[in-house]
Coordinates of C-alpha atoms and ligand atoms in Angstrom, one line a residue:
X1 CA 77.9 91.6 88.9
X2 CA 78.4 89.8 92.3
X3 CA 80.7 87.1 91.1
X4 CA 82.2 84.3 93.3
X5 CA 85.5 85.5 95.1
X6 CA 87.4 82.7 92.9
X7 CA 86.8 83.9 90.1
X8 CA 88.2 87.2 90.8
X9 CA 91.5 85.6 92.6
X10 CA 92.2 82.9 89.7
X11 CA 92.1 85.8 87.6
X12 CA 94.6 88.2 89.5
X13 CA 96.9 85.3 90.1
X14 CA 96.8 85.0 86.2
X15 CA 97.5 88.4 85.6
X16 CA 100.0 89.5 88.4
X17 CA 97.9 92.0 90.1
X18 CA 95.9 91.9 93.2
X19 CA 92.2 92.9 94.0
X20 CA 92.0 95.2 96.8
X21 CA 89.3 93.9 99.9
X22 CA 88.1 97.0 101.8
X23 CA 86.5 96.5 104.4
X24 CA 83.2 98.3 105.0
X25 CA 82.3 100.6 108.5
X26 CA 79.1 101.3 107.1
X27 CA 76.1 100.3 105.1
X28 CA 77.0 103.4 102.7
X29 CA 80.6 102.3 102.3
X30 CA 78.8 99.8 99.7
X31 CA 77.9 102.4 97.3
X32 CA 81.4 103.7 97.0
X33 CA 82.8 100.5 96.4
X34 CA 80.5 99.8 93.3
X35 CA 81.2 102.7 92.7
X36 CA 85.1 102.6 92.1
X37 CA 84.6 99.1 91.0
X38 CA 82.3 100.7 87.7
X39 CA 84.4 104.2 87.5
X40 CA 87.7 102.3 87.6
X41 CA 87.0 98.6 85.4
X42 CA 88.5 97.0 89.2
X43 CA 87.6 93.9 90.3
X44 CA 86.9 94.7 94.2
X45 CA 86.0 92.4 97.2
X46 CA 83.8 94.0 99.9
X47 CA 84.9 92.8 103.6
X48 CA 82.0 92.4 105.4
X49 CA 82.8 92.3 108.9
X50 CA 80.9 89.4 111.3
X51 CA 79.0 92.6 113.1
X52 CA 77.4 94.4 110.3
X53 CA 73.5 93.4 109.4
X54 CA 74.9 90.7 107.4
X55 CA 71.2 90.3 105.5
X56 CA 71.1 94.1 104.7
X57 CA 74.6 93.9 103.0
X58 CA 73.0 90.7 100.8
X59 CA 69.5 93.1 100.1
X60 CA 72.1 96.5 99.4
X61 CA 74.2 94.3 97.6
X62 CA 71.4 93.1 94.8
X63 CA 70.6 96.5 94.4
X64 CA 73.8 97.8 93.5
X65 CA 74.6 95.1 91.5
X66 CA 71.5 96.5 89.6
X67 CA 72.7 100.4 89.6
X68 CA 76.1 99.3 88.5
X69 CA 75.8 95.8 86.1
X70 CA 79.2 96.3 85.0
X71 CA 81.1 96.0 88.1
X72 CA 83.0 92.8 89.3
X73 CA 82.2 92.5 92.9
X74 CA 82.7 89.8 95.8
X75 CA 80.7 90.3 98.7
X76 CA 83.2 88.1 101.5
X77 CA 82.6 87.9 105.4
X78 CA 86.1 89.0 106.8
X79 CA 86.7 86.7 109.7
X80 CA 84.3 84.7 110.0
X81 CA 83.0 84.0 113.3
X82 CA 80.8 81.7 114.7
X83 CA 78.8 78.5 112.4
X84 CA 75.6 80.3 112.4
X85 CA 77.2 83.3 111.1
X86 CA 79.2 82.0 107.9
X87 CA 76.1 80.4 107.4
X88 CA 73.8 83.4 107.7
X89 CA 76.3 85.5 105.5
X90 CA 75.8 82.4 102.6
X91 CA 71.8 82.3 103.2
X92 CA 72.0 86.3 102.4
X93 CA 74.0 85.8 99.4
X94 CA 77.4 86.6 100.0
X95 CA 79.6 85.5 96.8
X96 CA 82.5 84.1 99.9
X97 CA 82.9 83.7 103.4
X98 CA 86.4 83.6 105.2
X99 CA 86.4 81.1 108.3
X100 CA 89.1 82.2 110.7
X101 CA 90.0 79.4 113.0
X102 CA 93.8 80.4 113.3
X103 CA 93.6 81.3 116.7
X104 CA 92.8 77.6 117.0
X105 CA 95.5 74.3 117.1
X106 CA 95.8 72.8 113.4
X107 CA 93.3 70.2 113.7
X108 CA 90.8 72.3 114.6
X109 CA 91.5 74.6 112.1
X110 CA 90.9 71.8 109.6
X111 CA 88.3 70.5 110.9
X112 CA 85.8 73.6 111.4
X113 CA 87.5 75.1 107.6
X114 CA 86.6 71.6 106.0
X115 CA 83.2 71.5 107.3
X116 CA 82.3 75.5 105.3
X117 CA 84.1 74.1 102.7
X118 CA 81.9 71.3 101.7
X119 CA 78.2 73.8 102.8
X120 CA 79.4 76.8 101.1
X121 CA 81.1 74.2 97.8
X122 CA 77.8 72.7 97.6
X123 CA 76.4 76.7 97.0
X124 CA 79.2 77.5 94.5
X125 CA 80.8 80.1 97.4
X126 CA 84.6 80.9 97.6
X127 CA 86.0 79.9 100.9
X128 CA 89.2 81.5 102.6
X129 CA 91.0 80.2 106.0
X130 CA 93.5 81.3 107.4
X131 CA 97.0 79.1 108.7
X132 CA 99.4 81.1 111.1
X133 CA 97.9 84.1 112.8
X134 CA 97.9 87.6 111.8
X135 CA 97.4 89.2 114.7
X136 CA 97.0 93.0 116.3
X137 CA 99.6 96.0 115.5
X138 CA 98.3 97.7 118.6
X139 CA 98.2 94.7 121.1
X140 CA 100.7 92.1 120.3
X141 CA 104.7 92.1 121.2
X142 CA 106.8 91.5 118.2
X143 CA 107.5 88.0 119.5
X144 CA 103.8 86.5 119.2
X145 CA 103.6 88.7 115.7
X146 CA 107.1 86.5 115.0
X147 CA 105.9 83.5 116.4
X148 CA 102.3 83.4 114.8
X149 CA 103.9 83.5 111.1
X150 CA 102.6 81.0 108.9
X151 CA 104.3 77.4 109.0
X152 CA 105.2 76.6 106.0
X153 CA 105.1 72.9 106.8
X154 CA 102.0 72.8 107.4
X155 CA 100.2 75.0 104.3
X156 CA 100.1 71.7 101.8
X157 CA 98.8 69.7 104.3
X158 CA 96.1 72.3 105.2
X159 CA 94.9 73.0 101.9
X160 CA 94.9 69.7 100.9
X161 CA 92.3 68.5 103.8
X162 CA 90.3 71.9 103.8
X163 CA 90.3 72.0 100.0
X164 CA 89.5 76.1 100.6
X165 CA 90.1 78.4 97.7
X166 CA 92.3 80.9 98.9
X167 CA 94.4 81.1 101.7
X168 CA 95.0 84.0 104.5
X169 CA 98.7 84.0 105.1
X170 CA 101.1 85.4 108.4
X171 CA 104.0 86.8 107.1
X172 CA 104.6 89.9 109.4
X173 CA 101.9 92.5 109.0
X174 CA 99.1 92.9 111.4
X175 CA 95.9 94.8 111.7
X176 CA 95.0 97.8 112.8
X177 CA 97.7 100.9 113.2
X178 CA 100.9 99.7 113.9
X179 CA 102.4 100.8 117.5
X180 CA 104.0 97.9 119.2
X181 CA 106.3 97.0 115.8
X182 CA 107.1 98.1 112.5
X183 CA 105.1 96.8 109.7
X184 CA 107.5 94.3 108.3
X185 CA 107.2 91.3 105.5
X186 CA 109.1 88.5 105.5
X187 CA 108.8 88.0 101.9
X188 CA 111.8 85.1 101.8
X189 CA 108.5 83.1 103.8
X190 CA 105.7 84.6 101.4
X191 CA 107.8 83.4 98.5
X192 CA 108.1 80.1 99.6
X193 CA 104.4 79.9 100.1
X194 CA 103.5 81.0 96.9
X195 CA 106.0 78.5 95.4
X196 CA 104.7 75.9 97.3
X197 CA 100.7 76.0 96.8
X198 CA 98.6 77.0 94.1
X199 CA 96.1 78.4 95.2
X200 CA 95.5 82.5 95.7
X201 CA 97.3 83.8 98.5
X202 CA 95.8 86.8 100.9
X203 CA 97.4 89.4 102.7
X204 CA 95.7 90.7 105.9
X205 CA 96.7 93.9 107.7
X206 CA 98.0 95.8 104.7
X207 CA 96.8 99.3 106.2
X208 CA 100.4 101.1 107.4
X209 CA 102.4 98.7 105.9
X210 CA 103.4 100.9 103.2
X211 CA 102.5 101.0 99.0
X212 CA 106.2 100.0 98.5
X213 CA 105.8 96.5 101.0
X214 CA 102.7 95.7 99.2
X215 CA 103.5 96.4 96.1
X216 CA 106.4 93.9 96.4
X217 CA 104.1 91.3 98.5
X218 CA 101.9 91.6 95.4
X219 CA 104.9 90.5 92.8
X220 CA 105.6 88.1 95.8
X221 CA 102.5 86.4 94.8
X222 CA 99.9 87.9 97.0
X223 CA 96.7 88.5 94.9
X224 CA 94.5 89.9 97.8
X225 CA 95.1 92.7 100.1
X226 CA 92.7 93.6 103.2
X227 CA 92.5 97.1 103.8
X228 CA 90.4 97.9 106.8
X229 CA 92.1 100.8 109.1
X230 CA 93.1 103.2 106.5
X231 CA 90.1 103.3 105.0
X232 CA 88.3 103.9 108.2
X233 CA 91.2 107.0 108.7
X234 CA 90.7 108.2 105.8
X235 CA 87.1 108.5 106.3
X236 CA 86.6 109.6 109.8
X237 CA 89.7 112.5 109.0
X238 CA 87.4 113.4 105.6
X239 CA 84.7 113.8 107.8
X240 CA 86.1 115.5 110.7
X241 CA 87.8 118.2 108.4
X242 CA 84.3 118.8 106.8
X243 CA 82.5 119.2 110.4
X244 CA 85.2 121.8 111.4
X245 CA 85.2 124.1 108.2
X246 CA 81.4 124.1 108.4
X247 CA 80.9 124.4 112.6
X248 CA 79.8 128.0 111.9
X249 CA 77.3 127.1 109.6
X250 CA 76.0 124.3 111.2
X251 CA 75.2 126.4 114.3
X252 CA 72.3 128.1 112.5
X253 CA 71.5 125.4 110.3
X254 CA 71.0 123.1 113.1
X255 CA 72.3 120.0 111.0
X256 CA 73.7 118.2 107.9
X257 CA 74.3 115.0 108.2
X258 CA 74.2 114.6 104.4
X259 CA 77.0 116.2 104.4
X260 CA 78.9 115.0 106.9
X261 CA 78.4 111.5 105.3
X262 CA 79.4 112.7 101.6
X263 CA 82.8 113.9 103.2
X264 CA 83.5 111.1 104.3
X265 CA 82.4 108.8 101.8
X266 CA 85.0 111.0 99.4
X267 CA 87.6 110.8 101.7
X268 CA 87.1 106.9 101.8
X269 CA 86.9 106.8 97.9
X270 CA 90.0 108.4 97.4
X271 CA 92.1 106.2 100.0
X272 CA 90.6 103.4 97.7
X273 CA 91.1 104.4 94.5
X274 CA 94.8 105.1 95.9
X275 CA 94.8 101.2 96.8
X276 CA 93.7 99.9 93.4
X277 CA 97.1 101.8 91.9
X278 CA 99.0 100.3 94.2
X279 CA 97.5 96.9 93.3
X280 CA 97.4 97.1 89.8
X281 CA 93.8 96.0 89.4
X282 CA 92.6 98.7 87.7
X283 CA 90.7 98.0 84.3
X284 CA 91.0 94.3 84.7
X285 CA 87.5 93.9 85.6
Ligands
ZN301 ZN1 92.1 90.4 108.7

């Protein structure tokens, strides 16, 4: 069942775990995440980035949640973009939307986060912001990751005025495949938060950054991880190592996309189902 992101997170915090959010790269990265969420009893949210066919995730998405009744699903945008987008993800029935203003000063922040709050609140949709910056392993010097951290001064005062449900937290990963840095937590600063607010807390940029960082960030009091880039790895290497055993068979069969896509959506599955153990969300759905 699609169920609000809240839900899932209130839950998690509850029992000490965390949902996994993978992100999707394609249309049939949906099925597989249904999929885990009904083979595995795991409470998954789907991260829907801004430039995917937002209404063809909400249409895919009702259809699943037919196939697979059972499974406990959030369908979130993952950095929400631009107004008309956050509210095109709501109109085609996303359970949650993330507004990502932290590349903005504070007051803007709250201001644009407050204003989803209260449209997607009135629609009974989860709403996560991020405070700090988490920013790019591949782009960024250590001393803007270091310097974009979450304040800690200012998280109460943020939640309070936004009133969103969870919060995205900077507290040293990054995105993307780490080349500049080494993934790092500072998880005295991830403690303090988590001590400090109430709410759920979410970890962006947990690809790289190791099971044994996470698993810790978890009993830190994270209680959802995004995990975009190894996914993606996983299912462009799965895919790559299918097209090279099967080259010479390809040549005189022209084509198989079919299978091309089944390797990788395997290869994908597996990195998943690797990132519920880590998590400890499996049968809690
Ligand atoms: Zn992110």
């Amino acid at each position: 069942m699609i169920t609000p992101m809240i839900e899932l997170l209130r839950a998690a915090k509850e029992g000490g775990y965390a949902v996994p959010a993978p992100n999707i790269f394609s249309l049939c990265n949906m099925e597989t995440i249904f999929e885990v969420a009904h083979e595995l009893k795991t409470p998954l949210i789907m991260g829907v980035p801004g430039s995917r066919d937002l209404e063809a995730v909400g249409y895919l998405g009702k259809f699943y949640e037919k196939r697979y009744p059972d499974a406990k699903i959030a369908i979130n945008l993952d950095h929400g973009g631009p107004f008309e987008q956050i509210i095109t993800a709501i109109h085609a029935g996303f359970s949650s939307v993330m507004i990502d203003r932290s590349s903005e000063d504070f007051e803007t922040n709250i201001r644009e986060s407050a204003e989803i709050v209260k449209i997607a609140h009135a629609v009974g949709i989860t709403v996560e912001a991020e405070l700090g910056h988490v920013g790019k392993a591949d782009e960024d010097t250590d001393d803007e990751r270091m310097a974009n951290l979450t304040n800690k001064d200012q998280a109460q005062e943020f939640v309070d005025r936004t009133g969103v449900d969870c919060l995205a937290v900077a507290v040293g990963t990054s995105h993307g495949a780490y080349k500049n840095f080494n993934p790092y937590i500072d998880f005295q600063l991830l403690g303090e938060l988590s001590e400090l607010l109430t709410i759920p807390l979410v970890l962006h940029g947990g690809s790289g950054t190791g099971d044994e960082n996470l698993s810790k960030a978890v009993k830190a009091g994270i209680q959802k991880v995004n995990i975009a880039t190894d996914l993606n790895y996983a299912g462009t290497d799965g895919m790559t190592a299918w097209l090279e055993a099967n080259k010479p068979g390809l040549s005189k069969k022209r084509s198989d996309i079919p299978g091309a896509e089944k390797a990788m959506k395997a290869a994908y599955k597996e990195m998943l189902i690797h990132y519920v153990g880590v998590f400890g969300s499996e049968g809690k759905a």
